[in-house]
Amino acid sequence: MLVGLMQPFREPTPFARNISIQAKSKGIDILYMHPSNINEDDHTTSGMILKGDHWEEIQTHIPNTIDVSAFCLKFRHTIEYLQKHAYLTEDGKNKISKESVQQIMEKDAYLQTYAIPTSRCKTFSVIRGFLFKYGEVVVKPIYSQLGQKIYKISQINKDEFMIGYQKSSQKMNLQETFAYFQNIISKDKFIVQKYIPSRTHLGDPFDCRVHLEKNKNGEWVIAKKYIRIGTGQQVASNVQQEGNMFDVGMFLKLKFENDAPAVDEHINTFALNAANYTENVRKRELVTLGLDIGIDENQNLFLFEANSAPDTSLLQEEVTKLRTDYYTYLLEQTAERAPKAFV
């Protein structure tokens, strides 16, 4: 049995090696692929298969099942070609942005309590309106990675504001704030959101990353969840910005004491419901999802972001086991999915 693993890197990654080893124990060969490997003229592809401890390059038919990284979606022509003949775990259709995820949640009776008031901000007047209504707001790009370009604005009085970015903060008057943010939002697509105070006892921002995968029955399970703390940061809790990670159980016990088990269970329930809802909105099955969840002092949960390509470097053992289990499920479903196979 052959499953393609399409990633945006020319050479196989450590994740590809680990998943190949795990898959072989289940009778599955992993063909490591890059979008440029596809040959549409004869419906074949080049790629690499792990043989022992080294990668061997081969030329073969295009697998009927391909696990596609969301970072490969920029190769639109190739993805459109492949989806006509193979089952892809990701095709980029109906993708949900940081802006639309909040708007979609607000329309659902269950999920609206987890939504954050959000608006596109093409001009500073939109930010000013949110500040007038909420007092503290966050401004961030619709498309960004690793918690970059995220700003917090607090209104001190009618003509004075506090601007927080990474580990620094500064006061500005209205004119300075207007010029500062008008310059920023004119260069990219930004949104403004009500600020959610998800903070540790020491005042550092934190969130709970919940990484979900599909299991051998094609059902969502939580592969791992962990707390990310942006030590010394003004807004973001991303570990790439000198943050720290903590065990969920230990952190919740320290912060919420006797209520920790209830908060933990709430996170689990919400994450699984959100994953199923995301599939319904996108009108397709997904293979992986990363949710960043904030928790305020009243134990309310808020969805900060939903990531279709969550980092696996911190939980490769959990992910490779579940992912290869899911491959067995996908292979069993191949006939029912009925894509036209290459001959």
Short mmCIF file of C-alpha atoms in Angstrom, two decimals:
data_model
loop_
_atom_site.label_atom_id
_atom_site.label_comp_id
_atom_site.label_asym_id
_atom_site.label_seq_id
_atom_site.Cartn_x
_atom_site.Cartn_y
_atom_site.Cartn_z
CA MET A 1 0.00 0.00 0.00
CA LEU A 2 1.32 3.40 -0.99
CA VAL A 3 0.45 6.81 0.50
CA GLY A 4 1.93 10.07 -0.73
CA LEU A 5 3.24 12.65 1.72
CA MET A 6 3.46 16.00 -0.05
CA GLN A 7 5.46 18.69 1.72
CA PRO A 8 6.96 22.03 0.58
CA PHE A 9 10.57 20.95 1.18
CA ARG A 10 12.76 19.40 -1.50
CA GLU A 11 14.42 17.00 0.92
CA PRO A 12 12.56 14.72 3.35
CA THR A 13 12.09 16.18 6.82
CA PRO A 14 12.59 14.42 10.18
CA PHE A 15 8.78 14.21 10.35
CA ALA A 16 8.75 12.38 7.01
CA ARG A 17 11.34 9.89 8.27
CA ASN A 18 9.43 9.24 11.49
CA ILE A 19 6.10 8.82 9.74
CA SER A 20 7.68 6.50 7.17
CA ILE A 21 9.09 4.25 9.90
CA GLN A 22 5.76 4.17 11.71
CA ALA A 23 3.84 3.50 8.48
CA LYS A 24 6.05 0.56 7.49
CA SER A 25 5.03 -1.26 10.68
CA LYS A 26 1.44 -1.05 9.36
CA GLY A 27 2.25 -2.28 5.87
CA ILE A 28 2.27 1.17 4.27
CA ASP A 29 5.01 2.74 2.15
CA ILE A 30 5.29 6.52 2.29
CA LEU A 31 6.24 8.28 -0.93
CA TYR A 32 7.78 11.62 -0.02
CA MET A 33 6.73 14.14 -2.67
CA HIS A 34 7.21 17.77 -3.62
CA PRO A 35 4.63 19.46 -5.90
CA SER A 36 7.29 19.90 -8.59
CA ASN A 37 7.73 16.10 -8.78
CA ILE A 38 4.41 15.58 -10.56
CA ASN A 39 4.60 14.72 -14.27
CA GLU A 40 1.18 15.37 -15.82
CA ASP A 41 2.22 14.14 -19.27
CA ASP A 42 2.43 10.49 -18.26
CA HIS A 43 0.56 10.71 -14.93
CA THR A 44 3.59 9.75 -12.85
CA THR A 45 5.63 11.27 -10.09
CA SER A 46 9.13 11.08 -8.76
CA GLY A 47 9.63 10.88 -5.03
CA MET A 48 11.55 9.22 -2.24
CA ILE A 49 10.87 6.10 -0.21
CA LEU A 50 12.77 5.25 2.98
CA LYS A 51 14.79 2.07 2.51
CA GLY A 52 16.50 1.06 5.72
CA ASP A 53 18.21 4.22 6.95
CA HIS A 54 18.44 6.06 3.62
CA TRP A 55 16.05 7.64 1.12
CA GLU A 56 15.79 6.08 -2.32
CA GLU A 57 14.48 8.14 -5.24
CA ILE A 58 11.94 6.40 -7.46
CA GLN A 59 9.59 7.10 -10.36
CA THR A 60 6.12 5.65 -9.91
CA HIS A 61 2.38 6.12 -10.41
CA ILE A 62 0.70 8.90 -8.48
CA PRO A 63 -0.71 7.47 -5.24
CA ASN A 64 -4.49 7.36 -4.91
CA THR A 65 -4.17 8.88 -1.43
CA ILE A 66 -1.93 11.90 -0.76
CA ASP A 67 -1.44 13.68 2.56
CA VAL A 68 -0.96 17.29 1.45
CA SER A 69 0.64 19.94 3.64
CA ALA A 70 -1.31 23.21 3.63
CA PHE A 71 1.97 24.92 2.69
CA CYS A 72 1.83 23.17 -0.72
CA LEU A 73 -1.44 24.83 -1.68
CA LYS A 74 0.37 27.69 -3.41
CA PHE A 75 1.05 25.21 -6.22
CA ARG A 76 -2.55 25.64 -7.34
CA HIS A 77 -2.32 24.06 -10.77
CA THR A 78 -0.74 20.89 -9.37
CA ILE A 79 -3.31 20.61 -6.59
CA GLU A 80 -6.19 21.08 -9.05
CA TYR A 81 -4.70 18.40 -11.29
CA LEU A 82 -4.20 15.91 -8.47
CA GLN A 83 -7.62 16.30 -6.90
CA LYS A 84 -9.25 15.11 -10.12
CA HIS A 85 -7.62 11.71 -9.75
CA ALA A 86 -6.55 11.20 -6.13
CA TYR A 87 -7.86 11.78 -2.63
CA LEU A 88 -6.07 14.75 -1.04
CA THR A 89 -6.22 15.44 2.68
CA GLU A 90 -6.12 19.19 1.92
CA ASP A 91 -7.15 21.07 -1.21
CA GLY A 92 -7.45 24.63 0.13
CA LYS A 93 -11.12 25.03 -0.71
CA ASN A 94 -13.30 27.01 1.70
CA LYS A 95 -10.31 27.86 3.88
CA ILE A 96 -11.12 29.81 7.02
CA SER A 97 -9.15 32.96 7.85
CA LYS A 98 -8.62 34.62 11.23
CA GLU A 99 -11.33 37.06 10.25
CA SER A 100 -13.92 34.64 8.93
CA VAL A 101 -13.54 32.07 11.73
CA GLN A 102 -14.92 34.58 14.23
CA GLN A 103 -17.75 35.62 11.92
CA ILE A 104 -18.70 31.99 11.30
CA MET A 105 -18.67 31.19 15.02
CA GLU A 106 -20.91 34.13 15.85
CA LYS A 107 -23.63 32.60 13.67
CA ASP A 108 -23.67 29.33 15.62
CA ALA A 109 -25.68 29.14 18.85
CA TYR A 110 -23.10 26.94 20.59
CA LEU A 111 -19.87 28.43 19.28
CA GLN A 112 -20.79 32.11 19.54
CA THR A 113 -19.81 32.16 23.23
CA TYR A 114 -16.23 31.33 22.17
CA ALA A 115 -16.06 33.99 19.46
CA ILE A 116 -14.18 37.29 19.76
CA PRO A 117 -15.68 40.51 18.31
CA THR A 118 -13.65 41.08 15.14
CA SER A 119 -13.60 43.47 12.19
CA ARG A 120 -11.40 44.17 9.19
CA CYS A 121 -9.60 47.48 9.74
CA LYS A 122 -8.68 49.30 6.55
CA THR A 123 -8.65 52.63 8.36
CA PHE A 124 -7.82 53.73 11.88
CA SER A 125 -11.42 54.82 12.42
CA VAL A 126 -12.43 51.15 12.75
CA ILE A 127 -9.78 50.64 15.43
CA ARG A 128 -10.95 53.81 17.18
CA GLY A 129 -14.51 52.49 17.20
CA PHE A 130 -13.42 49.23 18.83
CA LEU A 131 -11.38 51.17 21.40
CA PHE A 132 -14.40 53.31 22.24
CA LYS A 133 -16.49 50.16 22.75
CA TYR A 134 -14.01 47.84 24.49
CA GLY A 135 -11.18 50.01 25.87
CA GLU A 136 -8.50 47.46 24.90
CA VAL A 137 -8.05 45.86 21.48
CA VAL A 138 -5.64 43.72 19.50
CA VAL A 139 -4.60 44.49 15.92
CA LYS A 140 -3.08 41.67 13.86
CA PRO A 141 -2.66 40.51 10.23
CA ILE A 142 -5.26 38.20 8.73
CA TYR A 143 -2.45 36.01 7.45
CA SER A 144 0.62 35.68 9.65
CA GLN A 145 2.90 33.09 11.20
CA LEU A 146 4.51 32.70 14.62
CA GLY A 147 2.56 35.48 16.30
CA GLN A 148 4.21 38.27 14.30
CA LYS A 149 2.91 41.84 13.92
CA ILE A 150 0.41 41.59 16.77
CA TYR A 151 -0.28 44.84 18.61
CA LYS A 152 -2.26 45.66 21.74
CA ILE A 153 -3.83 49.11 22.18
CA SER A 154 -5.23 50.40 25.46
CA GLN A 155 -7.01 53.73 25.72
CA ILE A 156 -5.81 55.61 28.80
CA ASN A 157 -7.91 58.73 28.27
CA LYS A 158 -9.41 60.74 25.43
CA ASP A 159 -6.06 61.68 23.90
CA GLU A 160 -3.64 59.07 25.26
CA PHE A 161 -3.04 55.45 24.32
CA MET A 162 -0.68 52.65 25.36
CA ILE A 163 0.73 50.58 22.50
CA GLY A 164 2.13 47.13 23.29
CA TYR A 165 4.23 45.13 20.84
CA GLN A 166 6.39 42.10 21.63
CA LYS A 167 8.27 43.05 24.84
CA SER A 168 7.90 46.83 24.67
CA SER A 169 5.16 49.38 25.26
CA GLN A 170 4.92 53.12 24.68
CA LYS A 171 2.45 55.93 25.18
CA MET A 172 1.17 57.92 22.22
CA ASN A 173 -1.33 60.71 21.77
CA LEU A 174 -4.23 60.36 19.34
CA GLN A 175 -2.41 61.91 16.41
CA GLU A 176 0.65 59.71 16.91
CA THR A 177 -1.48 56.58 17.31
CA PHE A 178 -3.43 57.40 14.17
CA ALA A 179 -0.26 57.88 12.09
CA TYR A 180 1.41 54.77 13.59
CA PHE A 181 -1.44 52.37 12.80
CA GLN A 182 -2.55 53.95 9.56
CA ASN A 183 0.96 53.25 8.28
CA ILE A 184 0.85 49.63 9.50
CA ILE A 185 -2.59 48.66 8.22
CA SER A 186 -2.01 50.29 4.83
CA LYS A 187 0.70 47.71 4.05
CA ASP A 188 -1.23 44.50 4.75
CA LYS A 189 -4.66 43.08 5.58
CA PHE A 190 -5.33 43.55 9.29
CA ILE A 191 -8.14 42.83 11.71
CA VAL A 192 -8.99 44.43 15.04
CA GLN A 193 -10.39 42.36 17.91
CA LYS A 194 -11.62 42.91 21.41
CA TYR A 195 -8.70 42.16 23.75
CA ILE A 196 -9.15 38.94 25.73
CA PRO A 197 -7.16 38.99 29.00
CA SER A 198 -5.72 35.47 28.96
CA ARG A 199 -2.88 36.07 31.43
CA THR A 200 -0.86 34.21 34.04
CA HIS A 201 -0.62 35.36 37.65
CA LEU A 202 2.56 37.19 36.64
CA GLY A 203 0.77 39.04 33.84
CA ASP A 204 2.27 37.16 30.89
CA PRO A 205 -0.03 36.25 27.98
CA PHE A 206 -0.82 32.56 27.55
CA ASP A 207 -2.96 30.28 25.44
CA CYS A 208 -3.66 26.58 25.20
CA ARG A 209 -2.60 24.94 21.94
CA VAL A 210 -4.77 21.91 21.20
CA HIS A 211 -3.42 19.71 18.41
CA LEU A 212 -6.04 17.41 16.90
CA GLU A 213 -5.57 14.47 14.56
CA LYS A 214 -7.78 11.77 13.07
CA ASN A 215 -7.55 8.20 14.40
CA LYS A 216 -7.93 4.77 12.79
CA ASN A 217 -11.71 5.18 12.80
CA GLY A 218 -11.59 8.52 11.01
CA GLU A 219 -12.58 10.39 14.17
CA TRP A 220 -11.03 13.47 15.77
CA VAL A 221 -8.88 12.93 18.85
CA ILE A 222 -6.65 15.28 20.80
CA ALA A 223 -3.06 14.30 20.06
CA LYS A 224 -1.69 16.72 22.62
CA LYS A 225 -2.44 20.00 24.30
CA TYR A 226 -0.04 22.33 26.08
CA ILE A 227 0.13 25.82 27.51
CA ARG A 228 2.24 28.46 25.75
CA ILE A 229 3.35 31.46 27.76
CA GLY A 230 4.84 34.57 26.16
CA THR A 231 7.25 35.44 28.96
CA GLY A 232 7.67 39.20 29.08
CA GLN A 233 5.51 39.64 25.96
CA GLN A 234 2.81 42.25 25.61
CA VAL A 235 0.37 40.20 23.51
CA ALA A 236 1.54 36.97 21.84
CA SER A 237 2.26 33.70 23.61
CA ASN A 238 4.07 32.00 20.72
CA VAL A 239 7.07 29.96 21.88
CA GLN A 240 9.05 31.17 18.87
CA GLN A 241 9.27 34.56 20.56
CA GLU A 242 11.20 33.39 23.64
CA GLY A 243 8.08 31.90 25.20
CA ASN A 244 7.74 28.82 27.38
CA MET A 245 5.61 25.68 27.34
CA PHE A 246 3.93 24.03 30.28
CA ASP A 247 1.91 20.91 30.99
CA VAL A 248 -1.80 21.72 30.81
CA GLY A 249 -2.77 19.83 33.95
CA MET A 250 -0.09 21.44 36.10
CA PHE A 251 -0.75 24.95 34.77
CA LEU A 252 -4.52 24.77 35.20
CA LYS A 253 -4.14 23.46 38.75
CA LEU A 254 -1.89 26.39 39.66
CA LYS A 255 -4.17 28.96 38.03
CA PHE A 256 -7.65 27.62 38.72
CA GLU A 257 -7.01 25.30 41.68
CA ASN A 258 -10.06 23.09 42.37
CA ASP A 259 -11.74 24.17 39.13
CA ALA A 260 -8.85 22.86 37.01
CA PRO A 261 -10.48 19.51 36.04
CA ALA A 262 -13.65 21.27 34.86
CA VAL A 263 -11.63 23.78 32.79
CA ASP A 264 -9.59 20.94 31.28
CA GLU A 265 -12.72 19.02 30.30
CA HIS A 266 -14.23 22.19 28.86
CA ILE A 267 -11.17 22.63 26.64
CA ASN A 268 -11.47 19.04 25.39
CA THR A 269 -15.17 19.30 24.62
CA PHE A 270 -14.84 22.63 22.84
CA ALA A 271 -11.84 21.51 20.78
CA LEU A 272 -13.57 18.39 19.46
CA ASN A 273 -16.78 20.30 18.68
CA ALA A 274 -14.79 23.06 16.94
CA ALA A 275 -12.91 20.50 14.83
CA ASN A 276 -16.14 18.87 13.66
CA TYR A 277 -17.68 22.27 12.98
CA THR A 278 -14.64 23.32 10.94
CA GLU A 279 -15.09 20.28 8.71
CA ASN A 280 -18.76 21.11 8.24
CA VAL A 281 -17.94 24.67 7.22
CA ARG A 282 -15.20 23.59 4.85
CA LYS A 283 -17.38 20.79 3.44
CA ARG A 284 -14.59 18.22 3.60
CA GLU A 285 -12.77 15.90 5.94
CA LEU A 286 -9.50 17.19 7.39
CA VAL A 287 -6.55 15.32 8.81
CA THR A 288 -5.10 17.79 11.32
CA LEU A 289 -6.00 21.01 13.12
CA GLY A 290 -4.38 23.27 15.70
CA LEU A 291 -6.56 25.42 17.95
CA ASP A 292 -5.21 28.30 20.06
CA ILE A 293 -7.54 28.87 22.98
CA GLY A 294 -7.47 31.74 25.46
CA ILE A 295 -8.90 31.50 28.99
CA ASP A 296 -9.90 34.56 30.98
CA GLU A 297 -10.06 34.94 34.77
CA ASN A 298 -13.69 33.77 34.80
CA GLN A 299 -12.68 30.52 33.06
CA ASN A 300 -14.36 31.52 29.80
CA LEU A 301 -12.76 30.06 26.67
CA PHE A 302 -12.11 32.02 23.48
CA LEU A 303 -10.79 30.78 20.15
CA PHE A 304 -7.82 32.91 19.14
CA GLU A 305 -6.92 30.99 15.97
CA ALA A 306 -7.54 27.76 14.04
CA ASN A 307 -4.44 26.51 12.22
CA SER A 308 -4.75 24.06 9.33
CA ALA A 309 -1.02 23.28 9.40
CA PRO A 310 -0.03 23.10 13.09
CA ASP A 311 3.60 22.55 14.05
CA THR A 312 4.38 18.88 14.74
CA SER A 313 7.95 19.26 16.03
CA LEU A 314 6.88 19.07 19.68
CA LEU A 315 4.72 15.94 19.36
CA GLN A 316 6.04 13.84 16.51
CA GLU A 317 5.55 10.55 18.36
CA GLU A 318 1.86 11.22 18.98
CA VAL A 319 1.22 12.61 15.50
CA THR A 320 3.02 9.90 13.52
CA LYS A 321 1.12 7.13 15.31
CA LEU A 322 -2.27 8.75 14.79
CA ARG A 323 -1.54 9.93 11.25
CA THR A 324 -0.47 6.47 10.07
CA ASP A 325 -3.52 4.95 11.79
CA TYR A 326 -5.61 7.40 9.78
CA TYR A 327 -3.82 6.35 6.59
CA THR A 328 -5.10 2.79 7.14
CA TYR A 329 -8.60 4.23 7.43
CA LEU A 330 -8.19 6.28 4.25
CA LEU A 331 -6.91 3.27 2.32
CA GLU A 332 -9.92 1.25 3.43
CA GLN A 333 -12.17 4.07 2.21
CA THR A 334 -10.48 4.43 -1.18
CA ALA A 335 -13.09 2.45 -3.10
CA GLU A 336 -15.94 4.40 -1.52
CA ARG A 337 -14.32 7.76 -2.29
CA ALA A 338 -14.01 6.57 -5.88
CA PRO A 339 -11.47 8.99 -7.37
CA LYS A 340 -10.49 7.98 -10.89
CA ALA A 341 -7.20 6.13 -10.49
CA PHE A 342 -4.33 6.48 -12.92
CA VAL A 343 -3.79 3.50 -15.21
#
